């Protein structure tokens, strides 16, 4: 690469914050990350890109080569699957707080592909991040900005993953962290992570939406940095999953990307990443980005169907997929715009459909947490609707690790999950259920079990 092009690329990192509604530009956001003029959401923009637009073709090939070269570097920012793409991120002069996030694998899901009725199905597993979810990719950016801005406390409301991620990055960066979680509604694995990473953890007698309301008020009264996905720096980090995915696909754009929707930050982030790749001519077209929700937490589905995408229809959320048990999603407007820009769809799936899909992803040897499995359940619907064609390339974004919620998995296999499922649903659930067997501690006894299993396998 010539030194001339390098200078151009580095120049691109100067950023501003801009209101998505009224276009107001700011250098620094207020504590609750809303536009001071109209109260809407902010996004990170890079004014220098516009000035250098004529150069984007030169850039594109240079950037792809630079990013690839960094994969073999031992320098800590290069080893991060987020900061490897730093030309498209805000510059953090103080140094970044990183746990080598990103660099997550793309897996084949052959069994799930058959079940969904598509020829080939890929999954980018964001649960393979250091704390077990996609949140790490956003947290590394936002928490680095928090330290640069001089904060000593950071905070979030969480259904589990955000709290574990924030607590880990705060600990790594020498910051203190406050976590607000809905009492009894987060998976034990996640709570234990937050505790071990040293977070001040408060279980509140409310749901996620209630925790977020309290936190928004708290940050107005106390100097504490808000790390929920209303923070646009979180989304900047999360958008790199889209960049990394395209790189892993050798820049061949898939037809569909499918992602779960809760607070709707992640689909907004991935959409922003894709649109920026397109704008910089790093890809020739956009994939369709579709968002799937649980039926009991379907605010975006209803916002589109009943509100025409113009006003939020909030819901009282209920689903065993606790990560997406969110009724009043902050980033709904960004999500609607991403669906419109990419031509994706928004669908909802039932609790039984989620449980079956999760088990199917498990049977591919990959596994994920319940919220992530909505993607496969949603894909099946989109195929039935004819929106996804069998020969099209589809990538599911698996957002969290199987081990986040072993209680859900054990309940499923012990037939304790969805005891009231209808007959048809129960039959599909039973196909995948494997409760542990109580067996006498003798070789003969285990042999008998094995023979039995071989017989019933042969009978299928
Ligand atoms: N999948 C997982 C595993 C999640 O943890 C979340 C959100 C989502 C999907 C939805 O992403 O909110 O950006 O639409 N988890 C939150 C938390 C809210 O607190 O960990 P979204």
Tab-separated table of C-alpha atoms and ligand atoms in Angstrom:
chain	number	residue	atom	x	y	z
A	1	UNK	CA	0.000	0.000	0.000
A	2	UNK	CA	1.337	3.464	-0.788
A	3	UNK	CA	1.661	5.997	2.033
A	4	UNK	CA	-0.741	8.276	0.097
A	5	UNK	CA	-3.696	5.890	0.368
A	6	UNK	CA	-2.893	5.074	3.983
A	7	UNK	CA	-3.258	8.734	4.940
A	8	UNK	CA	-6.648	8.807	3.236
A	9	UNK	CA	-7.864	5.757	5.133
A	10	UNK	CA	-6.783	7.069	8.514
A	11	UNK	CA	-8.444	10.369	7.846
A	12	UNK	CA	-11.776	8.573	7.572
A	13	UNK	CA	-11.871	7.824	11.304
A	14	UNK	CA	-12.879	11.368	12.349
A	15	UNK	CA	-16.482	11.007	13.494
A	16	UNK	CA	-19.524	12.952	14.720
A	17	UNK	CA	-22.862	12.028	16.283
A	18	UNK	CA	-25.984	12.770	14.262
A	19	UNK	CA	-29.674	12.590	15.123
A	20	UNK	CA	-31.427	10.049	12.897
A	21	UNK	CA	-34.555	12.221	12.746
A	22	UNK	CA	-33.652	15.933	12.627
A	23	UNK	CA	-30.030	15.580	11.490
A	24	UNK	CA	-28.596	17.658	14.374
A	25	UNK	CA	-24.832	17.008	14.640
A	26	UNK	CA	-23.010	16.864	17.966
A	27	UNK	CA	-19.475	16.207	19.058
A	28	UNK	CA	-20.484	14.693	22.364
A	29	UNK	CA	-23.803	13.221	23.513
A	30	UNK	CA	-25.739	13.950	26.691
A	31	UNK	CA	-25.886	11.199	29.329
A	32	UNK	CA	-28.982	9.474	27.935
A	33	UNK	CA	-27.768	9.540	24.290
A	34	UNK	CA	-30.763	11.343	22.826
A	35	UNK	CA	-30.850	14.314	20.490
A	36	UNK	CA	-31.015	17.517	22.590
A	37	UNK	CA	-33.280	19.086	19.946
A	38	UNK	CA	-35.906	16.429	19.148
A	39	UNK	CA	-35.165	13.568	21.573
A	40	UNK	CA	-34.577	10.909	18.903
A	41	UNK	CA	-31.713	8.421	18.577
A	42	UNK	CA	-28.155	9.288	17.599
A	43	UNK	CA	-25.843	7.536	15.184
A	44	UNK	CA	-22.132	7.764	14.509
A	45	UNK	CA	-21.228	9.335	11.153
A	46	UNK	CA	-17.913	9.922	9.400
A	47	UNK	CA	-18.030	13.275	7.598
A	48	UNK	CA	-14.611	12.720	6.027
A	49	UNK	CA	-15.979	9.841	3.933
A	50	UNK	CA	-18.118	12.199	1.904
A	51	UNK	CA	-15.085	14.330	1.047
A	52	UNK	CA	-13.132	11.317	-0.131
A	53	UNK	CA	-15.994	9.549	-1.915
A	54	UNK	CA	-14.211	9.861	-5.268
A	55	UNK	CA	-11.427	7.732	-3.856
A	56	UNK	CA	-13.569	4.891	-2.573
A	57	UNK	CA	-12.617	2.445	-5.305
A	58	UNK	CA	-8.936	2.823	-4.453
A	59	UNK	CA	-9.789	2.472	-0.801
A	60	UNK	CA	-11.880	-0.643	-1.167
A	61	UNK	CA	-9.157	-2.909	-2.459
A	62	UNK	CA	-6.637	-1.425	-0.035
A	63	UNK	CA	-8.913	-1.917	2.950
A	64	UNK	CA	-9.688	-5.524	2.120
A	65	UNK	CA	-5.979	-6.308	1.866
A	66	UNK	CA	-5.126	-4.385	5.058
A	67	UNK	CA	-7.827	-6.185	7.056
A	68	UNK	CA	-6.671	-9.560	5.781
A	69	UNK	CA	-3.009	-8.831	6.597
A	70	UNK	CA	-3.955	-7.990	10.178
A	71	UNK	CA	-5.274	-11.517	10.711
A	72	UNK	CA	-1.710	-12.762	11.088
A	73	UNK	CA	-0.543	-9.875	13.273
A	74	UNK	CA	0.058	-10.222	17.022
A	75	UNK	CA	-0.556	-6.546	17.728
A	76	UNK	CA	-3.498	-6.385	20.124
A	77	UNK	CA	-5.780	-4.152	18.025
A	78	UNK	CA	-5.140	-6.347	14.982
A	79	UNK	CA	-5.965	-9.487	16.984
A	80	UNK	CA	-9.407	-8.069	17.768
A	81	UNK	CA	-12.064	-8.941	15.196
A	82	UNK	CA	-13.535	-5.494	15.843
A	83	UNK	CA	-10.493	-3.188	15.847
A	84	UNK	CA	-9.077	-4.983	12.813
A	85	UNK	CA	-11.677	-2.891	10.955
A	86	UNK	CA	-10.716	0.337	12.719
A	87	UNK	CA	-10.807	2.488	9.568
A	88	UNK	CA	-14.607	2.264	9.871
A	89	UNK	CA	-14.690	2.960	13.633
A	90	UNK	CA	-14.239	6.026	15.839
A	91	UNK	CA	-10.644	6.681	16.822
A	92	UNK	CA	-9.898	6.115	20.513
A	93	UNK	CA	-6.722	8.002	21.308
A	94	UNK	CA	-6.437	6.697	24.889
A	95	UNK	CA	-6.066	3.104	23.707
A	96	UNK	CA	-8.771	0.480	23.413
A	97	UNK	CA	-10.082	-1.976	25.984
A	98	UNK	CA	-10.172	-5.307	24.187
A	99	UNK	CA	-10.586	-8.994	25.049
A	100	UNK	CA	-9.869	-10.176	21.495
A	101	UNK	CA	-13.548	-10.074	20.612
A	102	UNK	CA	-14.934	-10.851	17.176
A	103	UNK	CA	-13.138	-13.312	14.889
A	104	UNK	CA	-16.156	-15.565	15.342
A	105	UNK	CA	-16.626	-18.652	13.175
A	106	UNK	CA	-19.087	-19.294	10.365
A	107	UNK	CA	-20.469	-22.842	10.588
A	108	UNK	CA	-22.436	-25.064	8.223
A	109	UNK	CA	-25.827	-26.208	9.564
A	110	UNK	CA	-26.635	-29.209	7.321
A	111	UNK	CA	-29.458	-30.698	9.413
A	112	UNK	CA	-31.072	-27.321	10.027
A	113	UNK	CA	-30.816	-26.568	6.289
A	114	UNK	CA	-32.772	-29.744	5.483
A	115	UNK	CA	-35.349	-28.943	8.098
A	116	UNK	CA	-35.792	-25.384	6.795
A	117	UNK	CA	-35.906	-26.518	3.158
A	118	UNK	CA	-32.834	-24.669	1.868
A	119	UNK	CA	-29.862	-26.153	0.061
A	120	UNK	CA	-27.194	-24.687	2.306
A	121	UNK	CA	-27.358	-22.827	5.582
A	122	UNK	CA	-24.578	-20.940	7.362
A	123	UNK	CA	-24.454	-19.558	10.883
A	124	UNK	CA	-22.139	-16.839	12.122
A	125	UNK	CA	-21.755	-17.689	15.779
A	126	UNK	CA	-21.480	-14.505	17.791
A	127	UNK	CA	-21.855	-16.628	20.934
A	128	UNK	CA	-18.181	-17.519	20.441
A	129	UNK	CA	-17.155	-14.077	21.680
A	130	UNK	CA	-15.160	-13.886	24.948
A	131	UNK	CA	-18.155	-13.547	27.285
A	132	UNK	CA	-20.469	-15.690	25.153
A	133	UNK	CA	-22.481	-13.187	23.131
A	134	UNK	CA	-22.373	-10.584	20.359
A	135	UNK	CA	-22.430	-7.824	22.966
A	136	UNK	CA	-18.634	-7.976	23.266
A	137	UNK	CA	-18.155	-6.527	19.793
A	138	UNK	CA	-20.050	-3.389	20.776
A	139	UNK	CA	-18.801	-3.209	24.308
A	140	UNK	CA	-15.137	-2.948	23.345
A	141	UNK	CA	-15.878	0.252	21.406
A	142	UNK	CA	-18.343	1.921	23.797
A	143	UNK	CA	-16.364	1.183	26.945
A	144	UNK	CA	-13.147	2.442	25.323
A	145	UNK	CA	-14.996	5.694	24.569
A	146	UNK	CA	-16.264	5.797	28.188
A	147	UNK	CA	-12.710	5.635	29.534
A	148	UNK	CA	-11.511	8.206	27.028
A	149	UNK	CA	-14.281	10.560	28.166
A	150	UNK	CA	-13.035	10.196	31.766
A	151	UNK	CA	-15.856	8.110	33.289
A	152	UNK	CA	-15.005	5.851	36.218
A	153	UNK	CA	-18.457	4.162	36.370
A	154	UNK	CA	-20.383	2.428	33.585
A	155	UNK	CA	-23.877	0.931	33.777
A	156	UNK	CA	-26.485	-1.061	31.878
A	157	UNK	CA	-29.910	-2.624	32.199
A	158	UNK	CA	-29.767	-6.165	30.938
A	159	UNK	CA	-31.527	-9.440	30.233
A	160	UNK	CA	-28.134	-11.084	30.885
A	161	UNK	CA	-25.650	-10.859	28.055
A	162	UNK	CA	-25.060	-7.119	28.153
A	163	UNK	CA	-24.356	-7.245	31.880
A	164	UNK	CA	-21.792	-10.033	31.573
A	165	UNK	CA	-20.105	-8.303	28.674
A	166	UNK	CA	-20.043	-4.860	30.262
A	167	UNK	CA	-18.742	-6.215	33.578
A	168	UNK	CA	-15.893	-8.045	31.838
A	169	UNK	CA	-14.758	-5.061	29.761
A	170	UNK	CA	-15.079	-2.697	32.725
A	171	UNK	CA	-12.912	-5.003	34.815
A	172	UNK	CA	-10.354	-5.287	32.017
A	173	UNK	CA	-10.228	-1.500	31.599
A	174	UNK	CA	-10.107	-0.658	35.317
A	175	UNK	CA	-13.622	0.866	35.439
A	176	UNK	CA	-16.417	0.129	37.924
A	177	UNK	CA	-19.714	-1.267	36.678
A	178	UNK	CA	-23.345	-1.187	37.784
A	179	UNK	CA	-25.810	-3.765	36.477
A	180	UNK	CA	-29.622	-3.549	36.701
A	181	UNK	CA	-31.380	-6.832	35.957
A	182	UNK	CA	-34.984	-8.020	36.227
A	183	UNK	CA	-35.209	-10.209	39.362
A	184	UNK	CA	-35.525	-13.927	38.538
A	185	UNK	CA	-35.569	-13.324	34.783
A	186	UNK	CA	-31.972	-13.780	33.748
A	187	UNK	CA	-30.068	-16.996	33.171
A	188	UNK	CA	-27.777	-18.072	36.037
A	189	UNK	CA	-24.744	-18.353	33.797
A	190	UNK	CA	-24.972	-14.665	32.993
A	191	UNK	CA	-25.563	-13.518	36.559
A	192	UNK	CA	-22.556	-15.530	37.706
A	193	UNK	CA	-20.362	-13.882	35.070
A	194	UNK	CA	-21.358	-10.365	36.179
A	195	UNK	CA	-20.594	-11.282	39.791
A	196	UNK	CA	-17.207	-12.798	39.009
A	197	UNK	CA	-16.191	-9.786	36.923
A	198	UNK	CA	-16.923	-7.651	39.978
A	199	UNK	CA	-20.048	-5.721	38.901
A	200	UNK	CA	-22.277	-4.051	41.452
A	201	UNK	CA	-25.361	-6.089	40.564
A	202	UNK	CA	-28.915	-5.001	41.457
A	203	UNK	CA	-31.872	-7.292	40.849
A	204	UNK	CA	-34.938	-5.072	40.486
A	205	UNK	CA	-38.506	-6.192	40.890
A	206	UNK	CA	-39.458	-5.178	37.341
A	207	UNK	CA	-38.814	-6.304	33.772
A	208	UNK	CA	-36.027	-5.248	31.361
A	209	UNK	CA	-38.002	-2.243	30.139
A	210	UNK	CA	-38.468	-1.117	33.777
A	211	UNK	CA	-34.735	-1.512	34.490
A	212	UNK	CA	-33.890	0.591	31.448
A	213	UNK	CA	-36.329	3.334	32.490
A	214	UNK	CA	-34.709	3.557	35.918
A	215	UNK	CA	-31.210	3.584	34.470
A	216	UNK	CA	-32.055	6.365	32.008
A	217	UNK	CA	-33.144	8.529	34.937
A	218	UNK	CA	-30.108	7.506	36.996
A	219	UNK	CA	-27.553	8.616	34.390
A	220	UNK	CA	-29.159	12.065	34.297
A	221	UNK	CA	-28.547	12.441	38.023
A	222	UNK	CA	-25.185	10.765	38.457
A	223	UNK	CA	-21.959	10.764	36.388
A	224	UNK	CA	-22.239	7.249	35.056
A	225	UNK	CA	-21.834	6.116	31.459
A	226	UNK	CA	-24.812	4.348	29.845
A	227	UNK	CA	-23.890	1.182	27.974
A	228	UNK	CA	-27.210	-0.041	26.607
A	229	UNK	CA	-27.633	-0.161	22.855
A	230	UNK	CA	-29.109	3.344	22.743
A	231	UNK	CA	-25.410	4.222	23.017
A	232	UNK	CA	-24.441	4.569	19.332
A	233	UNK	CA	-20.854	3.493	19.993
A	234	UNK	CA	-22.143	0.025	20.924
A	235	UNK	CA	-23.696	-0.273	17.480
A	236	UNK	CA	-20.459	0.831	15.797
A	237	UNK	CA	-18.678	-2.170	17.282
A	238	UNK	CA	-21.554	-4.521	16.534
A	239	UNK	CA	-21.628	-3.499	12.874
A	240	UNK	CA	-18.209	-5.132	12.406
A	241	UNK	CA	-19.878	-8.573	12.569
A	242	UNK	CA	-21.393	-7.755	9.162
A	243	UNK	CA	-17.998	-6.694	7.799
A	244	UNK	CA	-16.295	-9.785	9.170
A	245	UNK	CA	-19.044	-12.039	7.790
A	246	UNK	CA	-18.656	-10.593	4.293
A	247	UNK	CA	-14.887	-11.036	4.532
A	248	UNK	CA	-15.406	-14.675	5.561
A	249	UNK	CA	-17.634	-15.134	2.506
A	250	UNK	CA	-14.849	-13.679	0.348
A	251	UNK	CA	-17.057	-10.629	-0.248
A	252	UNK	CA	-19.733	-12.712	-2.007
A	253	UNK	CA	-22.979	-11.167	-0.759
A	254	UNK	CA	-25.523	-13.724	0.551
A	255	UNK	CA	-29.198	-13.235	-0.365
A	256	UNK	CA	-30.382	-13.280	3.240
A	257	UNK	CA	-29.090	-12.531	6.717
A	258	UNK	CA	-31.439	-13.366	9.610
A	259	UNK	CA	-31.088	-11.938	13.094
A	260	UNK	CA	-33.114	-12.041	16.357
A	261	UNK	CA	-34.790	-8.818	17.482
A	262	UNK	CA	-35.127	-7.616	21.090
A	263	UNK	CA	-34.173	-4.023	21.792
A	264	UNK	CA	-33.367	-3.896	18.043
A	265	UNK	CA	-29.839	-2.536	18.405
A	266	UNK	CA	-28.153	-5.470	16.744
A	267	UNK	CA	-30.199	-5.547	13.530
A	268	UNK	CA	-29.699	-1.773	13.304
A	269	UNK	CA	-25.951	-2.211	13.751
A	270	UNK	CA	-25.630	-4.981	11.171
A	271	UNK	CA	-27.737	-2.965	8.734
A	272	UNK	CA	-25.510	0.081	9.249
A	273	UNK	CA	-22.418	-2.035	8.637
A	274	UNK	CA	-23.855	-3.428	5.421
A	275	UNK	CA	-24.959	-0.030	4.166
A	276	UNK	CA	-21.495	1.402	4.834
A	277	UNK	CA	-19.841	-1.467	2.963
A	278	UNK	CA	-22.133	-0.740	0.045
A	279	UNK	CA	-21.472	2.984	0.201
A	280	UNK	CA	-17.711	2.422	0.197
A	281	UNK	CA	-18.081	0.014	-2.761
A	282	UNK	CA	-16.743	-2.892	-0.730
A	283	UNK	CA	-19.831	-4.864	-1.779
A	284	UNK	CA	-21.955	-4.422	-4.901
A	285	UNK	CA	-25.411	-4.925	-3.354
A	286	UNK	CA	-27.131	-5.377	0.003
A	287	UNK	CA	-28.352	-8.710	1.366
A	288	UNK	CA	-31.915	-8.761	2.708
A	289	UNK	CA	-31.692	-8.443	6.488
A	290	UNK	CA	-34.691	-10.012	8.252
A	291	UNK	CA	-35.544	-9.714	11.945
A	292	UNK	CA	-37.273	-12.439	13.956
A	293	UNK	CA	-39.031	-11.948	17.296
A	294	UNK	CA	-40.751	-14.218	19.808
A	295	UNK	CA	-44.564	-14.041	19.536
A	296	UNK	CA	-44.731	-12.886	23.156
A	297	UNK	CA	-42.278	-10.023	22.560
A	298	UNK	CA	-43.297	-8.899	19.080
A	299	UNK	CA	-43.165	-5.108	19.295
A	300	UNK	CA	-41.494	-4.673	15.892
A	301	UNK	CA	-43.899	-7.066	14.174
A	302	UNK	CA	-46.832	-5.065	15.544
A	303	UNK	CA	-45.162	-1.725	14.884
A	304	UNK	CA	-44.987	-2.657	11.201
A	305	UNK	CA	-48.417	-4.296	10.950
A	306	UNK	CA	-50.442	-1.937	13.127
A	307	UNK	CA	-48.327	1.214	13.167
A	308	UNK	CA	-47.202	1.109	9.527
A	309	UNK	CA	-43.637	1.409	10.836
A	310	UNK	CA	-44.389	5.015	11.799
A	311	UNK	CA	-45.175	4.668	15.515
A	312	UNK	CA	-43.982	2.166	18.096
A	313	UNK	CA	-46.536	-0.391	19.298
A	314	UNK	CA	-45.062	-1.473	22.650
A	315	UNK	CA	-46.076	-4.795	24.246
A	316	UNK	CA	-45.937	-6.481	27.664
A	317	UNK	CA	-43.188	-8.971	26.825
A	318	UNK	CA	-43.289	-12.658	27.768
A	319	UNK	CA	-41.060	-15.406	26.394
A	320	UNK	CA	-38.750	-18.115	27.739
A	321	UNK	CA	-36.101	-16.699	25.377
A	322	UNK	CA	-35.169	-14.229	28.129
A	323	UNK	CA	-32.606	-12.318	26.042
A	324	UNK	CA	-35.358	-10.924	23.821
A	325	UNK	CA	-38.014	-10.481	26.503
A	326	UNK	CA	-38.312	-6.798	25.616
A	327	UNK	CA	-41.561	-4.945	24.908
A	328	UNK	CA	-40.473	-1.358	24.329
A	329	UNK	CA	-37.499	-1.571	21.948
A	330	UNK	CA	-35.332	1.532	21.910
A	331	UNK	CA	-33.993	1.181	18.357
A	332	UNK	CA	-37.304	0.418	16.592
A	333	UNK	CA	-36.961	3.357	14.201
A	334	UNK	CA	-33.440	2.367	13.145
A	335	UNK	CA	-34.664	-1.215	12.660
A	336	UNK	CA	-37.594	-0.150	10.460
A	337	UNK	CA	-35.174	1.823	8.269
A	338	UNK	CA	-32.828	-1.150	7.937
A	339	UNK	CA	-35.719	-3.411	6.884
A	340	UNK	CA	-36.762	-0.836	4.301
A	341	UNK	CA	-33.222	-0.274	3.011
A	342	UNK	CA	-32.373	-3.966	2.650
A	343	UNK	CA	-35.813	-5.309	1.728
A	344	UNK	CA	-35.861	-7.731	4.681
A	345	UNK	CA	-38.934	-8.999	6.541
A	346	UNK	CA	-39.944	-9.083	10.188
A	347	UNK	CA	-41.586	-12.270	11.512
A	348	UNK	CA	-42.586	-13.810	14.814
A	349	UNK	CA	-42.272	-17.394	16.045
A	350	UNK	CA	-43.902	-19.407	18.834
A	351	UNK	CA	-42.260	-20.798	21.962
A	352	UNK	CA	-42.490	-24.353	20.589
A	353	UNK	CA	-40.946	-23.275	17.274
A	354	UNK	CA	-38.062	-21.663	19.177
A	355	UNK	CA	-37.478	-24.786	21.298
A	356	UNK	CA	-37.446	-27.097	18.259
A	357	UNK	CA	-35.141	-24.786	16.301
A	358	UNK	CA	-32.738	-24.563	19.219
A	359	UNK	CA	-32.588	-28.354	19.445
A	360	UNK	CA	-31.993	-28.614	15.688
A	361	UNK	CA	-29.084	-26.174	15.839
A	362	UNK	CA	-27.768	-28.272	18.711
A	363	UNK	CA	-28.014	-31.426	16.554
A	364	UNK	CA	-25.744	-29.772	14.027
A	365	UNK	CA	-23.105	-29.741	16.755
A	366	UNK	CA	-23.260	-25.966	16.980
A	367	UNK	CA	-25.855	-25.017	19.611
A	368	UNK	CA	-26.993	-21.593	20.764
A	369	UNK	CA	-29.159	-19.918	23.361
A	370	UNK	CA	-32.953	-19.762	22.898
A	371	UNK	CA	-33.044	-16.170	21.607
A	372	UNK	CA	-30.607	-17.044	18.815
A	373	UNK	CA	-32.741	-19.990	17.690
A	374	UNK	CA	-35.569	-17.683	16.580
A	375	UNK	CA	-33.483	-17.180	13.427
A	376	UNK	CA	-33.919	-20.782	12.264
A	377	UNK	CA	-37.578	-20.858	13.329
A	378	UNK	CA	-38.099	-17.620	11.386
A	379	UNK	CA	-36.244	-18.936	8.332
A	380	UNK	CA	-38.685	-21.869	8.135
A	381	UNK	CA	-41.557	-19.379	7.989
A	382	UNK	CA	-39.829	-17.228	5.380
A	383	UNK	CA	-39.243	-20.305	3.203
A	384	UNK	CA	-42.910	-21.315	3.530
A	385	UNK	CA	-43.902	-17.784	2.514
A	386	UNK	CA	-41.680	-18.041	-0.572
A	387	UNK	CA	-39.647	-15.035	0.595
A	388	UNK	CA	-36.531	-17.211	0.862
A	389	UNK	CA	-35.925	-19.530	-2.122
A	390	UNK	CA	-34.327	-22.962	-1.498
A	391	UNK	CA	-31.255	-22.217	-3.637
A	392	UNK	CA	-30.548	-18.828	-2.018
A	393	UNK	CA	-27.607	-18.298	0.344
A	394	UNK	CA	-28.802	-17.674	3.907
A	395	UNK	CA	-26.751	-16.772	6.984
A	396	UNK	CA	-28.219	-16.942	10.491
A	397	UNK	CA	-26.659	-14.721	13.149
A	398	UNK	CA	-26.458	-16.808	16.328
A	399	UNK	CA	-26.166	-14.194	19.031
A	400	UNK	CA	-25.458	-16.194	22.179
A	401	UNK	CA	-23.805	-19.379	23.431
A	402	UNK	CA	-25.632	-22.618	24.270
A	403	UNK	CA	-24.186	-22.595	27.792
A	404	UNK	CA	-25.845	-19.307	28.704
A	405	UNK	CA	-29.074	-21.020	29.676
A	406	UNK	CA	-28.543	-24.701	30.574
A	407	UNK	CA	-31.717	-24.583	32.647
A	408	UNK	CA	-33.835	-24.013	29.527
A	409	UNK	CA	-32.038	-26.843	27.739
A	410	UNK	CA	-32.439	-29.288	30.632
A	411	UNK	CA	-36.107	-28.428	31.037
A	412	UNK	CA	-36.572	-29.061	27.320
A	413	UNK	CA	-34.961	-32.499	27.446
A	414	UNK	CA	-36.742	-33.437	30.682
A	415	UNK	CA	-40.109	-32.518	29.103
A	416	UNK	CA	-40.628	-29.751	31.662
A	417	UNK	CA	-40.607	-26.975	29.047
A	418	UNK	CA	-43.961	-26.200	27.394
A	419	UNK	CA	-45.976	-28.844	29.291
A	420	UNK	CA	-49.181	-27.549	27.702
A	421	UNK	CA	-47.976	-27.787	24.095
A	422	UNK	CA	-50.604	-28.935	21.601
A	423	UNK	CA	-50.389	-32.508	20.272
A	424	UNK	CA	-48.690	-31.572	16.966
A	425	UNK	CA	-46.186	-29.339	18.697
A	426	UNK	CA	-45.414	-32.000	21.288
A	427	UNK	CA	-44.574	-34.500	18.573
A	428	UNK	CA	-41.978	-32.182	17.023
A	429	UNK	CA	-40.580	-31.298	20.452
A	430	UNK	CA	-40.291	-35.013	21.340
A	431	UNK	CA	-38.240	-35.731	18.205
A	432	UNK	CA	-35.300	-33.947	19.777
A	433	UNK	CA	-35.761	-34.631	23.479
A	434	UNK	CA	-33.040	-36.703	25.128
A	435	UNK	CA	-33.448	-36.859	28.891
A	436	UNK	CA	-30.460	-38.333	30.766
A	437	UNK	CA	-31.113	-41.957	31.744
A	438	UNK	CA	-30.672	-43.435	35.214
A	439	UNK	CA	-28.631	-46.593	34.631
A	440	UNK	CA	-27.258	-49.198	37.010
A	441	UNK	CA	-23.451	-48.897	37.429
A	442	UNK	CA	-22.706	-52.096	35.443
A	443	UNK	CA	-21.247	-52.693	31.959
A	444	UNK	CA	-24.184	-54.984	31.062
A	445	UNK	CA	-26.663	-52.265	31.938
A	446	UNK	CA	-24.917	-49.686	29.735
A	447	UNK	CA	-24.630	-52.270	26.927
A	448	UNK	CA	-28.382	-52.861	27.099
A	449	UNK	CA	-29.015	-49.121	26.778
A	450	UNK	CA	-26.677	-48.960	23.792
A	451	UNK	CA	-28.377	-51.895	22.046
A	452	UNK	CA	-31.754	-50.317	22.658
A	453	UNK	CA	-30.528	-47.029	21.142
A	454	UNK	CA	-29.132	-48.807	18.080
A	455	UNK	CA	-32.427	-50.644	17.570
A	456	UNK	CA	-34.550	-47.516	17.769
A	457	UNK	CA	-32.105	-45.625	15.508
A	458	UNK	CA	-32.361	-48.425	12.912
A	459	UNK	CA	-36.145	-48.332	13.142
A	460	UNK	CA	-36.246	-44.665	12.066
B	1	LIG	N1	-29.793	-12.370	21.232
B	1	LIG	C1	-29.207	-12.348	22.430
B	1	LIG	C2	-28.451	-13.533	22.837
B	1	LIG	C3	-29.310	-11.198	23.265
B	1	LIG	O1	-28.716	-11.204	24.441
B	1	LIG	C4	-30.060	-10.094	22.828
B	1	LIG	C5	-30.219	-8.918	23.667
B	1	LIG	C6	-30.645	-10.167	21.561
B	1	LIG	C7	-30.500	-11.308	20.786
B	1	LIG	C8	-31.409	-9.039	20.989
B	1	LIG	O2	-30.558	-8.059	20.523
B	1	LIG	O3	-31.567	-6.166	21.744
B	1	LIG	O4	-29.932	-5.784	19.933
B	1	LIG	O5	-32.217	-6.624	19.404
B	1	LIG	N2	-29.882	-8.887	24.867
B	1	LIG	C9	-29.952	-7.782	25.774
B	1	LIG	C10	-29.159	-7.928	27.026
B	1	LIG	C11	-30.953	-6.787	25.675
B	1	LIG	O6	-29.418	-7.205	27.987
B	1	LIG	O7	-28.263	-8.757	27.057
B	1	LIG	P1	-31.091	-6.559	20.389
